[in-house]
mmCIF file of C-alpha atoms in Angstrom:
data_model
loop_
_atom_site.group_PDB
_atom_site.id
_atom_site.type_symbol
_atom_site.label_atom_id
_atom_site.label_comp_id
_atom_site.label_asym_id
_atom_site.label_seq_id
_atom_site.Cartn_x
_atom_site.Cartn_y
_atom_site.Cartn_z
ATOM 1 C CA MET C 19 174.615 13.027 -16.431
ATOM 2 C CA LYS C 20 170.917 12.686 -15.669
ATOM 3 C CA LEU C 21 169.639 13.868 -12.270
ATOM 4 C CA LEU C 22 167.920 11.680 -10.397
ATOM 5 C CA LEU C 23 165.051 12.672 -7.888
ATOM 6 C CA TYR C 24 164.123 10.677 -4.813
ATOM 7 C CA PHE C 25 160.492 10.462 -3.608
ATOM 8 C CA PHE C 26 158.395 8.678 -0.970
ATOM 9 C CA ILE C 27 155.563 7.461 -2.500
ATOM 10 C CA LEU C 28 151.950 6.710 -0.908
ATOM 11 C CA PRO C 29 151.881 3.219 -0.592
ATOM 12 C CA ILE C 30 149.504 1.211 -2.602
ATOM 13 C CA LEU C 31 147.123 -1.548 -0.952
ATOM 14 C CA LEU C 32 147.601 -3.922 -3.481
ATOM 15 C CA ALA C 33 147.051 -7.400 -1.382
ATOM 16 C CA ALA C 34 147.938 -9.907 -3.879
ATOM 17 C CA GLY C 35 149.098 -12.524 -0.943
ATOM 18 C CA CYS C 36 145.711 -12.592 0.382
ATOM 19 C CA GLY C 37 143.429 -13.595 -1.681
ATOM 20 C CA SER C 38 143.955 -12.560 -5.107
ATOM 21 C CA HIS C 39 143.036 -14.986 -7.602
ATOM 22 C CA ALA C 40 146.744 -15.900 -8.341
ATOM 23 C CA ALA C 41 147.615 -16.512 -4.770
ATOM 24 C CA SER C 42 144.438 -17.860 -2.856
ATOM 25 C CA PRO C 43 143.604 -21.394 -3.608
ATOM 26 C CA GLY C 44 140.943 -21.568 -2.030
ATOM 27 C CA MET C 45 138.812 -19.189 -4.252
ATOM 28 C CA THR C 46 137.793 -21.437 -7.287
ATOM 29 C CA ASP C 47 136.801 -20.239 -10.441
ATOM 30 C CA SER C 48 132.977 -20.808 -9.669
ATOM 31 C CA ASP C 49 133.643 -18.231 -6.660
ATOM 32 C CA ILE C 50 135.044 -15.126 -8.754
ATOM 33 C CA VAL C 51 133.272 -13.836 -11.733
ATOM 34 C CA GLN C 52 134.869 -15.184 -15.148
ATOM 35 C CA ASN C 53 135.012 -12.745 -17.487
ATOM 36 C CA ASP C 54 137.632 -14.401 -19.862
ATOM 37 C CA THR C 55 137.690 -12.101 -23.246
ATOM 38 C CA THR C 56 140.227 -11.114 -25.794
ATOM 39 C CA GLN C 57 138.182 -8.194 -26.867
ATOM 40 C CA ASP C 58 140.695 -5.104 -25.506
ATOM 41 C CA LYS C 59 137.599 -3.160 -25.179
ATOM 42 C CA VAL C 60 135.830 -5.241 -22.348
ATOM 43 C CA PRO C 61 136.726 -4.748 -18.852
ATOM 44 C CA ILE C 62 137.729 -8.103 -17.524
ATOM 45 C CA PHE C 63 136.685 -9.310 -13.898
ATOM 46 C CA ASP C 64 138.743 -12.591 -12.677
ATOM 47 C CA GLY C 65 139.024 -12.107 -9.204
ATOM 48 C CA HIS C 66 140.287 -8.184 -9.615
ATOM 49 C CA ILE C 67 138.942 -5.374 -12.075
ATOM 50 C CA TYR C 68 141.027 -4.983 -14.975
ATOM 51 C CA LEU C 69 140.058 -1.798 -17.423
ATOM 52 C CA PRO C 70 140.658 -1.700 -21.112
ATOM 53 C CA VAL C 71 143.253 1.548 -21.433
ATOM 54 C CA THR C 72 144.605 3.516 -24.072
ATOM 55 C CA ILE C 73 147.645 5.372 -23.262
ATOM 56 C CA ARG C 74 149.061 8.216 -25.312
ATOM 57 C CA ASP C 75 146.682 7.657 -28.293
ATOM 58 C CA SER C 76 147.774 4.280 -29.386
ATOM 59 C CA VAL C 77 149.414 1.944 -26.731
ATOM 60 C CA GLN C 78 146.453 -0.596 -25.889
ATOM 61 C CA GLY C 79 146.576 -2.441 -21.946
ATOM 62 C CA LYS C 80 145.011 -3.169 -19.232
ATOM 63 C CA LEU C 81 144.953 -1.154 -15.765
ATOM 64 C CA LEU C 82 143.951 -2.839 -12.435
ATOM 65 C CA PHE C 83 141.416 -0.626 -10.693
ATOM 66 C CA ASP C 84 142.442 -0.365 -7.364
ATOM 67 C CA THR C 85 140.595 2.040 -4.538
ATOM 68 C CA GLY C 86 143.657 1.466 -2.290
ATOM 69 C CA ALA C 87 145.565 3.564 -4.633
ATOM 70 C CA ALA C 88 145.686 7.236 -5.636
ATOM 71 C CA ASP C 89 146.992 7.896 -9.082
ATOM 72 C CA LEU C 90 148.407 5.962 -12.072
ATOM 73 C CA TYR C 91 151.051 3.658 -11.894
ATOM 74 C CA LEU C 92 152.574 1.554 -14.701
ATOM 75 C CA ASP C 93 154.271 -1.950 -15.081
ATOM 76 C CA SER C 94 158.033 -1.324 -15.448
ATOM 77 C CA LEU C 95 158.216 -4.318 -18.328
ATOM 78 C CA PHE C 96 155.189 -2.594 -19.863
ATOM 79 C CA HIS C 97 156.500 0.639 -19.922
ATOM 80 C CA VAL C 98 160.153 -0.541 -21.411
ATOM 81 C CA ARG C 99 158.234 -2.252 -24.219
ATOM 82 C CA ASN C 100 155.826 0.431 -25.206
ATOM 83 C CA PHE C 101 157.534 3.492 -24.475
ATOM 84 C CA PRO C 102 161.342 3.076 -25.048
ATOM 85 C CA GLU C 103 162.081 6.484 -25.582
ATOM 86 C CA SER C 104 160.540 7.593 -22.248
ATOM 87 C CA SER C 105 163.426 7.487 -19.264
ATOM 88 C CA PRO C 106 162.559 7.418 -15.526
ATOM 89 C CA THR C 107 164.320 10.494 -14.267
ATOM 90 C CA GLY C 108 163.320 9.799 -10.337
ATOM 91 C CA LYS C 109 163.755 6.991 -7.906
ATOM 92 C CA GLY C 110 161.399 6.343 -5.138
ATOM 93 C CA ALA C 111 160.494 4.117 -1.994
ATOM 94 C CA ILE C 112 156.883 2.704 -2.134
ATOM 95 C CA GLY C 113 155.204 -0.134 0.217
ATOM 96 C CA GLY C 114 152.101 -1.713 0.257
ATOM 97 C CA ALA C 115 151.255 -5.465 1.347
ATOM 98 C CA GLY C 116 154.307 -7.051 1.995
ATOM 99 C CA ASN C 117 157.370 -6.435 4.864
ATOM 100 C CA LYS C 118 159.586 -4.171 2.770
ATOM 101 C CA MET C 119 159.478 -0.673 1.137
ATOM 102 C CA GLN C 120 160.849 -1.368 -2.525
ATOM 103 C CA ILE C 121 163.010 1.124 -4.390
ATOM 104 C CA ILE C 122 161.677 2.139 -7.888
ATOM 105 C CA ARG C 123 161.817 3.965 -10.613
ATOM 106 C CA ILE C 124 159.761 7.173 -11.907
ATOM 107 C CA LEU C 125 158.935 8.946 -14.740
ATOM 108 C CA MET C 126 158.557 12.903 -14.077
ATOM 109 C CA GLU C 127 156.054 13.466 -16.910
ATOM 110 C CA PRO C 128 152.367 13.342 -16.851
ATOM 111 C CA ILE C 129 150.598 10.771 -18.969
ATOM 112 C CA ALA C 130 147.437 11.303 -20.939
ATOM 113 C CA PHE C 131 145.042 7.854 -20.937
ATOM 114 C CA THR C 132 142.037 6.822 -21.856
ATOM 115 C CA LEU C 133 139.125 4.480 -20.352
ATOM 116 C CA PRO C 134 135.643 3.419 -21.434
ATOM 117 C CA SER C 135 134.726 6.158 -18.828
ATOM 118 C CA GLY C 136 136.663 9.221 -20.241
ATOM 119 C CA SER C 137 140.292 10.739 -20.951
ATOM 120 C CA TYR C 138 142.492 11.352 -18.372
ATOM 121 C CA LEU C 139 145.748 13.046 -17.355
ATOM 122 C CA SER C 140 148.124 11.576 -14.778
ATOM 123 C CA PRO C 141 149.998 13.650 -12.079
ATOM 124 C CA LYS C 142 153.718 14.777 -13.385
ATOM 125 C CA ILE C 143 155.065 11.616 -11.035
ATOM 126 C CA THR C 144 154.161 8.257 -12.311
ATOM 127 C CA PRO C 145 155.917 4.980 -10.669
ATOM 128 C CA LEU C 146 157.054 2.351 -12.555
ATOM 129 C CA LEU C 147 156.406 -1.066 -10.589
ATOM 130 C CA HIS C 148 157.303 -4.743 -10.989
ATOM 131 C CA LEU C 149 153.551 -5.289 -11.194
ATOM 132 C CA LYS C 150 153.659 -8.527 -13.542
ATOM 133 C CA GLU C 151 155.906 -10.415 -11.093
ATOM 134 C CA ILE C 152 152.864 -9.713 -8.230
ATOM 135 C CA MET C 153 149.620 -9.913 -10.464
ATOM 136 C CA GLY C 154 151.003 -11.792 -13.887
ATOM 137 C CA ARG C 155 150.802 -10.571 -17.389
ATOM 138 C CA GLN C 156 147.404 -9.220 -17.460
ATOM 139 C CA ALA C 157 148.558 -6.358 -15.435
ATOM 140 C CA ASP C 158 149.834 -3.375 -17.343
ATOM 141 C CA GLY C 159 149.327 -1.032 -14.484
ATOM 142 C CA ILE C 160 147.155 0.291 -11.902
ATOM 143 C CA VAL C 161 144.445 3.040 -11.639
ATOM 144 C CA GLY C 162 143.394 4.515 -8.418
ATOM 145 C CA GLN C 163 140.398 5.981 -7.366
ATOM 146 C CA ARG C 164 141.610 9.871 -7.531
ATOM 147 C CA PHE C 165 140.529 10.443 -11.404
ATOM 148 C CA PHE C 166 136.970 9.571 -10.412
ATOM 149 C CA LYS C 167 136.725 12.046 -7.775
ATOM 150 C CA GLY C 168 133.155 13.761 -7.375
ATOM 151 C CA LYS C 169 131.917 10.493 -9.496
ATOM 152 C CA TYR C 170 129.928 7.329 -8.692
ATOM 153 C CA ILE C 171 131.431 4.171 -9.917
ATOM 154 C CA GLU C 172 129.148 1.382 -10.592
ATOM 155 C CA ILE C 173 130.235 -2.104 -10.584
ATOM 156 C CA ASN C 174 128.335 -5.280 -11.559
ATOM 157 C CA TYR C 175 130.087 -8.277 -11.010
ATOM 158 C CA PRO C 176 128.285 -10.731 -12.364
ATOM 159 C CA LYS C 177 128.062 -8.903 -15.982
ATOM 160 C CA GLY C 178 131.103 -7.538 -15.902
ATOM 161 C CA ARG C 179 130.292 -3.911 -16.052
ATOM 162 C CA PHE C 180 132.301 -0.770 -14.887
ATOM 163 C CA SER C 181 130.855 2.805 -15.366
ATOM 164 C CA VAL C 182 131.490 6.102 -14.151
ATOM 165 C CA THR C 183 128.242 8.473 -13.775
ATOM 166 C CA ASP C 184 127.287 11.776 -12.263
ATOM 167 C CA HIS C 185 123.476 10.496 -11.668
ATOM 168 C CA PRO C 186 123.353 6.825 -10.280
ATOM 169 C CA ASP C 187 120.351 4.916 -9.679
ATOM 170 C CA THR C 188 120.150 3.679 -5.950
ATOM 171 C CA THR C 189 116.994 2.126 -5.830
ATOM 172 C CA GLY C 190 117.092 -0.995 -3.678
ATOM 173 C CA TYR C 191 120.559 -0.091 -1.781
ATOM 174 C CA ARG C 192 121.536 0.314 1.428
ATOM 175 C CA ARG C 193 123.711 3.008 1.834
ATOM 176 C CA LEU C 194 127.062 2.618 4.177
ATOM 177 C CA PRO C 195 129.018 5.813 4.814
ATOM 178 C CA LEU C 196 132.649 5.736 4.121
ATOM 179 C CA SER C 197 135.728 7.335 5.962
ATOM 180 C CA PHE C 198 138.087 9.211 3.782
ATOM 181 C CA GLN C 199 141.555 9.087 5.652
ATOM 182 C CA LYS C 200 144.933 10.101 4.111
ATOM 183 C CA GLY C 201 143.745 9.293 0.547
ATOM 184 C CA TYR C 202 142.010 5.574 1.301
ATOM 185 C CA LEU C 203 138.572 4.755 1.560
ATOM 186 C CA PHE C 204 137.191 3.032 4.773
ATOM 187 C CA VAL C 205 134.087 0.963 5.847
ATOM 188 C CA GLN C 206 132.750 -0.435 8.991
ATOM 189 C CA ALA C 207 132.564 -4.059 9.063
ATOM 190 C CA THR C 208 132.474 -7.080 11.656
ATOM 191 C CA VAL C 209 134.142 -10.339 11.224
ATOM 192 C CA LYS C 210 133.024 -13.151 13.560
ATOM 193 C CA VAL C 211 135.611 -16.176 13.613
ATOM 194 C CA SER C 212 136.224 -18.606 16.063
ATOM 195 C CA GLY C 213 133.945 -17.297 18.685
ATOM 196 C CA LYS C 214 135.604 -13.842 18.236
ATOM 197 C CA THR C 215 133.651 -10.803 17.321
ATOM 198 C CA ILE C 216 136.169 -7.948 15.177
ATOM 199 C CA GLU C 217 134.695 -5.176 14.087
ATOM 200 C CA GLY C 218 135.884 -1.629 13.204
ATOM 201 C CA TRP C 219 136.922 0.088 10.137
ATOM 202 C CA PHE C 220 138.390 -1.637 7.123
ATOM 203 C CA LEU C 221 140.054 -0.433 3.911
ATOM 204 C CA LEU C 222 137.852 -0.681 0.884
ATOM 205 C CA ASP C 223 140.184 -2.453 -1.370
ATOM 206 C CA THR C 224 139.328 -3.666 -4.906
ATOM 207 C CA GLY C 225 143.241 -4.232 -4.993
ATOM 208 C CA SER C 226 142.665 -7.171 -3.213
ATOM 209 C CA GLY C 227 140.897 -10.408 -4.380
ATOM 210 C CA GLY C 228 140.452 -11.633 -1.065
ATOM 211 C CA SER C 229 136.939 -11.691 1.158
ATOM 212 C CA ALA C 230 138.436 -10.037 4.205
ATOM 213 C CA THR C 231 142.122 -9.629 5.260
ATOM 214 C CA LEU C 232 142.712 -8.608 8.767
ATOM 215 C CA THR C 233 145.852 -6.895 9.726
ATOM 216 C CA SER C 234 148.974 -8.617 11.761
ATOM 217 C CA THR C 235 147.632 -6.026 14.656
ATOM 218 C CA THR C 236 144.526 -7.424 14.521
ATOM 219 C CA ALA C 237 145.290 -10.924 14.529
ATOM 220 C CA THR C 238 147.419 -10.477 17.359
ATOM 221 C CA LYS C 239 145.187 -8.541 19.485
ATOM 222 C CA TYR C 240 142.413 -11.155 19.236
ATOM 223 C CA ASP C 241 144.990 -14.092 19.357
ATOM 224 C CA LEU C 242 144.076 -15.711 16.108
ATOM 225 C CA THR C 243 147.099 -17.882 16.353
ATOM 226 C CA ASN C 244 145.712 -19.708 19.205
ATOM 227 C CA ALA C 245 141.926 -19.811 17.924
ATOM 228 C CA PRO C 246 140.137 -22.774 17.540
ATOM 229 C CA GLY C 247 139.241 -23.889 13.889
ATOM 230 C CA GLU C 248 140.927 -25.110 10.458
ATOM 231 C CA LYS C 249 143.863 -23.258 9.154
ATOM 232 C CA ALA C 250 146.347 -23.093 6.411
ATOM 233 C CA SER C 251 149.465 -20.960 6.495
ATOM 234 C CA TYR C 252 151.244 -19.782 3.246
ATOM 235 C CA HIS C 253 154.004 -17.647 2.588
ATOM 236 C CA ASN C 254 154.468 -15.631 -0.623
ATOM 237 C CA SER C 255 157.239 -14.115 -2.149
ATOM 238 C CA GLN C 256 155.192 -11.640 -4.208
ATOM 239 C CA GLY C 257 152.433 -10.958 -1.615
ATOM 240 C CA GLY C 258 152.157 -7.222 -2.893
ATOM 241 C CA LEU C 259 154.091 -4.099 -3.361
ATOM 242 C CA GLY C 260 155.888 -4.549 -0.265
ATOM 243 C CA GLY C 261 157.563 -8.183 -1.323
ATOM 244 C CA THR C 262 157.276 -11.293 0.511
ATOM 245 C CA SER C 263 154.119 -11.805 2.798
ATOM 246 C CA ASP C 264 152.802 -14.557 5.274
ATOM 247 C CA HIS C 265 148.878 -14.982 5.826
ATOM 248 C CA THR C 266 146.861 -17.775 7.404
ATOM 249 C CA ARG C 267 143.479 -18.661 5.937
ATOM 250 C CA ILE C 268 140.488 -19.874 8.068
ATOM 251 C CA VAL C 269 136.737 -19.772 7.855
ATOM 252 C CA ALA C 270 134.929 -17.127 9.316
ATOM 253 C CA GLN C 271 131.521 -17.527 10.354
ATOM 254 C CA GLU C 272 130.197 -14.276 9.289
ATOM 255 C CA VAL C 273 131.421 -11.251 7.626
ATOM 256 C CA ILE C 274 129.054 -8.556 8.236
ATOM 257 C CA LEU C 275 128.369 -5.274 5.933
ATOM 258 C CA ASP C 276 125.716 -3.021 7.669
ATOM 259 C CA THR C 277 122.676 -5.769 7.429
ATOM 260 C CA PHE C 278 124.460 -7.850 5.427
ATOM 261 C CA ARG C 279 125.570 -11.263 6.430
ATOM 262 C CA LEU C 280 128.572 -13.319 4.563
ATOM 263 C CA LYS C 281 128.436 -16.506 5.918
ATOM 264 C CA ASP C 282 130.931 -19.516 6.257
ATOM 265 C CA ILE C 283 133.707 -17.560 4.208
ATOM 266 C CA ALA C 284 137.057 -17.985 4.429
ATOM 267 C CA ILE C 285 139.254 -15.101 5.219
ATOM 268 C CA SER C 286 143.000 -14.512 5.727
ATOM 269 C CA TYR C 287 145.001 -12.913 8.564
ATOM 270 C CA SER C 288 148.255 -11.394 8.002
ATOM 271 C CA ALA C 289 151.785 -12.254 9.962
ATOM 272 C CA ASP C 290 153.465 -9.476 8.071
ATOM 273 C CA THR C 291 155.593 -7.273 10.628
ATOM 274 C CA SER C 292 155.501 -4.176 8.602
ATOM 275 C CA GLY C 293 153.847 -2.758 5.674
ATOM 276 C CA ALA C 294 150.370 -2.232 5.023
ATOM 277 C CA LEU C 295 148.875 -5.444 6.686
ATOM 278 C CA ALA C 296 150.930 -4.317 9.793
ATOM 279 C CA SER C 297 149.271 -1.331 10.370
ATOM 280 C CA LYS C 298 147.247 -0.112 13.405
ATOM 281 C CA ASN C 299 145.362 2.595 11.991
ATOM 282 C CA HIS C 300 142.397 -0.027 10.652
ATOM 283 C CA MET C 301 141.095 -3.437 11.020
ATOM 284 C CA GLY C 302 142.044 -5.088 7.738
ATOM 285 C CA LEU C 303 141.080 -5.032 4.070
ATOM 286 C CA ILE C 304 137.353 -5.898 2.540
ATOM 287 C CA GLY C 305 137.870 -7.360 -1.007
ATOM 288 C CA ASN C 306 136.363 -8.326 -4.308
ATOM 289 C CA ARG C 307 135.716 -11.691 -3.143
ATOM 290 C CA ALA C 308 133.097 -10.005 -0.618
ATOM 291 C CA LEU C 309 132.045 -7.230 -2.512
ATOM 292 C CA ASN C 310 131.369 -9.332 -5.606
ATOM 293 C CA ARG C 311 128.234 -10.569 -3.857
ATOM 294 C CA PHE C 312 126.668 -7.188 -4.467
ATOM 295 C CA ASP C 313 126.123 -4.654 -7.114
ATOM 296 C CA VAL C 314 128.117 -1.845 -5.859
ATOM 297 C CA ILE C 315 127.989 1.987 -6.234
ATOM 298 C CA ILE C 316 131.256 3.963 -4.643
ATOM 299 C CA ASP C 317 130.052 7.384 -4.195
ATOM 300 C CA LEU C 318 133.208 9.597 -4.335
ATOM 301 C CA LYS C 319 131.378 12.943 -3.885
ATOM 302 C CA TYR C 320 129.361 12.234 -0.948
ATOM 303 C CA MET C 321 131.669 9.251 0.514
ATOM 304 C CA ASN C 322 129.344 6.512 0.787
ATOM 305 C CA LEU C 323 129.202 2.859 -0.381
ATOM 306 C CA PHE C 324 126.081 1.500 -1.648
ATOM 307 C CA LEU C 325 125.565 -2.325 -1.581
ATOM 308 C CA ARG C 326 122.550 -4.259 -3.193
ATOM 309 C CA PRO C 327 122.909 -8.210 -3.081
ATOM 310 C CA ASN C 328 122.881 -9.670 -6.494
ATOM 311 C CA ALA C 329 122.204 -13.192 -8.143
ATOM 312 C CA ASP C 330 125.520 -14.769 -6.217
ATOM 313 C CA TYR C 331 124.741 -13.427 -2.719
ATOM 314 C CA GLY C 332 122.991 -16.392 -0.979
ATOM 315 C CA LYS C 333 125.240 -18.923 -2.643
ATOM 316 C CA PRO C 334 127.634 -20.866 -0.513
ATOM 317 C CA PHE C 335 131.269 -19.775 -0.590
ATOM 318 C CA LYS C 336 133.446 -22.419 -1.763
ATOM 319 C CA ASN C 337 136.627 -22.271 0.521
ATOM 320 C CA TYR C 338 139.035 -25.038 -0.818
ATOM 321 C CA GLY C 339 141.328 -25.520 -3.649
ATOM 322 C CA HIS C 340 145.046 -26.823 -4.065
ATOM 323 C CA ASP C 341 147.708 -25.263 -2.015
ATOM 324 C CA ILE C 342 149.930 -23.533 -4.749
ATOM 325 C CA LEU C 343 150.396 -19.874 -5.231
ATOM 326 C CA TYR C 344 151.286 -18.953 -8.895
ATOM 327 C CA VAL C 345 151.341 -16.100 -11.175
ATOM 328 C CA ASP C 346 150.650 -16.478 -15.325
ATOM 329 C CA ARG C 347 154.019 -15.104 -16.821
ATOM 330 C CA THR C 348 153.520 -16.847 -19.981
ATOM 331 C CA ASP C 349 154.615 -13.459 -21.463
ATOM 332 C CA ILE C 350 158.027 -14.225 -20.908
ATOM 333 C CA TYR C 351 158.037 -18.174 -20.066
ATOM 334 C CA ASP C 352 156.245 -21.352 -21.442
ATOM 335 C CA GLY C 353 154.441 -21.425 -17.879
ATOM 336 C CA PHE C 354 153.432 -20.051 -14.507
ATOM 337 C CA VAL C 355 155.743 -18.940 -11.850
ATOM 338 C CA VAL C 356 155.329 -20.257 -8.382
ATOM 339 C CA THR C 357 155.612 -17.530 -5.910
ATOM 340 C CA GLY C 358 154.523 -19.445 -2.624
ATOM 341 C CA MET C 359 152.801 -22.183 -1.225
ATOM 342 C CA ARG C 360 150.882 -23.554 1.761
ATOM 343 C CA ILE C 361 153.378 -24.179 4.570
ATOM 344 C CA ASP C 362 154.152 -27.863 5.230
ATOM 345 C CA GLY C 363 151.787 -28.431 2.654
ATOM 346 C CA GLU C 364 151.553 -31.018 -0.078
ATOM 347 C CA ALA C 365 153.482 -29.023 -2.953
ATOM 348 C CA GLU C 366 156.123 -27.953 -0.533
ATOM 349 C CA LYS C 367 156.552 -31.796 0.384
ATOM 350 C CA ALA C 368 156.347 -32.774 -3.271
ATOM 351 C CA GLY C 369 159.863 -30.350 -3.551
ATOM 352 C CA LEU C 370 158.407 -27.282 -5.467
ATOM 353 C CA LYS C 371 160.244 -24.069 -4.822
ATOM 354 C CA GLU C 372 159.234 -20.464 -5.051
ATOM 355 C CA ASN C 373 160.580 -19.258 -8.574
ATOM 356 C CA ASP C 374 159.602 -22.781 -10.303
ATOM 357 C CA ILE C 375 158.032 -22.310 -13.488
ATOM 358 C CA LEU C 376 155.556 -24.758 -14.027
ATOM 359 C CA VAL C 377 155.659 -25.339 -17.349
ATOM 360 C CA ALA C 378 153.322 -28.930 -17.765
ATOM 361 C CA ILE C 379 150.913 -31.017 -15.403
ATOM 362 C CA ASP C 380 150.643 -34.457 -16.139
ATOM 363 C CA SER C 381 152.627 -33.349 -19.774
ATOM 364 C CA VAL C 382 150.206 -30.961 -20.745
ATOM 365 C CA PRO C 383 151.908 -27.948 -21.498
ATOM 366 C CA LEU C 384 150.461 -24.479 -19.822
ATOM 367 C CA LYS C 385 151.734 -22.164 -22.241
ATOM 368 C CA LYS C 386 148.418 -21.783 -23.863
ATOM 369 C CA LEU C 387 145.901 -22.775 -20.604
ATOM 370 C CA SER C 388 143.925 -20.290 -18.964
ATOM 371 C CA ARG C 389 144.342 -20.043 -15.343
ATOM 372 C CA LYS C 390 140.741 -21.454 -15.226
ATOM 373 C CA GLU C 391 142.345 -24.669 -16.983
ATOM 374 C CA VAL C 392 145.213 -24.751 -14.446
ATOM 375 C CA ASN C 393 143.620 -24.810 -11.591
ATOM 376 C CA LYS C 394 140.817 -27.258 -12.751
ATOM 377 C CA LEU C 395 144.156 -29.868 -13.015
ATOM 378 C CA LEU C 396 145.873 -28.727 -10.108
ATOM 379 C CA ASN C 397 142.242 -29.307 -8.151
ATOM 380 C CA ASP C 398 141.788 -32.977 -9.179
ATOM 381 C CA THR C 399 142.793 -34.841 -6.101
ATOM 382 C CA GLU C 400 142.010 -38.188 -7.713
ATOM 383 C CA LYS C 401 145.646 -38.690 -8.826
ATOM 384 C CA ILE C 402 149.154 -38.418 -8.387
ATOM 385 C CA HIS C 403 150.061 -35.413 -10.763
ATOM 386 C CA VAL C 404 153.339 -35.210 -12.549
ATOM 387 C CA LEU C 405 154.795 -31.071 -12.393
ATOM 388 C CA SER C 406 156.970 -30.154 -15.037
ATOM 389 C CA VAL C 407 158.808 -27.159 -13.313
ATOM 390 C CA LEU C 408 162.093 -25.035 -14.829
ATOM 391 C CA ARG C 409 164.151 -24.402 -12.043
ATOM 392 C CA ASN C 410 168.006 -22.823 -12.577
ATOM 393 C CA GLY C 411 167.943 -24.048 -16.650
ATOM 394 C CA GLU C 412 167.110 -27.205 -15.337
ATOM 395 C CA THR C 413 163.901 -29.033 -16.006
ATOM 396 C CA LEU C 414 162.307 -31.067 -13.048
ATOM 397 C CA GLU C 415 159.737 -33.757 -12.755
ATOM 398 C CA LEU C 416 157.758 -33.924 -9.054
ATOM 399 C CA ASN C 417 155.163 -35.957 -8.118
ATOM 400 C CA TYR C 418 152.254 -33.981 -6.342
ATOM 401 C CA GLN C 419 149.056 -35.412 -4.834
ATOM 402 C CA SER C 420 146.676 -32.347 -4.555
ATOM 403 C CA GLU C 421 144.411 -32.121 -1.221
ATOM 404 C CA GLN C 422 141.677 -29.894 -0.877
ATOM 405 C CA THR C 423 142.756 -27.118 1.267
ATOM 406 C CA LEU C 424 141.808 -23.746 2.716
#
């Protein structure tokens, strides 16, 4: 009989539901750097940062780089497919964005892996997550910032470059002090929204595809539910590692980082009652949709964030899009899995449901389409679309007319 050891794993602040490319309809494809490539050795920037990895000298995959995580985490399906001889011998509980702790399996063995920046060895505890259910087929695992301790991480979003160095060139950058608390990185920021000024420490979170996401505690303190302005509320069954998550999108007048001002940018505020996005310890998260307007250096030696505006800095944010939340699961299905939608939005009125598998739009099969191509179809507001969905083994056709919404 196997001995199962039980652990509490440090939460991973992966926030898919509040701005990931798969979950945030207001984030258009021109708003995030597209580096679609089949080259396994090239980082992929598509709202998140995916690094090519070789595990145990032979298995190829992609790891999401997440400053809201510490160590190495593998997707459970990726593990089963590639390491059938390696059986988990422990159980654990893990949380993150979302309302509940999740019970997971754990590998009690170190894992050697190689990134473009070097070779690494994970700790003896490697959690197995249902990551593809949250992020989609491209997410084989997560690599956290602990492996780069004492180093400088350079991120060039427009050129899709990620590097680790001992000697960065910080010419032309502004230095923002970071606070390192309990394994997480925090930066001071200010959000101006609906006449309210919200300032304090925000988690630096490259695991979030959003701009700024305010915790439900912050939203309650500043009474954002009753604040004026256009809003759109969403429910997401795969909002993060904590499961279901609810959030509302609203346009902020400014998100301010040091002297830099990102104007007229859609942000989110959470309605979660527990988990990372209900925390009282920070105001919210700063994610890739804000960071990708800069050349970024994360200093993990002296704990600083260096920012320099890039060519996209002054461009207007495109805050509107369709109202369907989905992830690409063409690795196991013939389409994209619906994880949520705008509450009382057009998709909900059309009869779309969570866990539906969207297999075709206007008779165009989605199996071989990219997310960019799917979004282009769904963002066409000029016609009534026919959505072909698979639900409980039955194929249904739903009439859906997209509207441009936050």
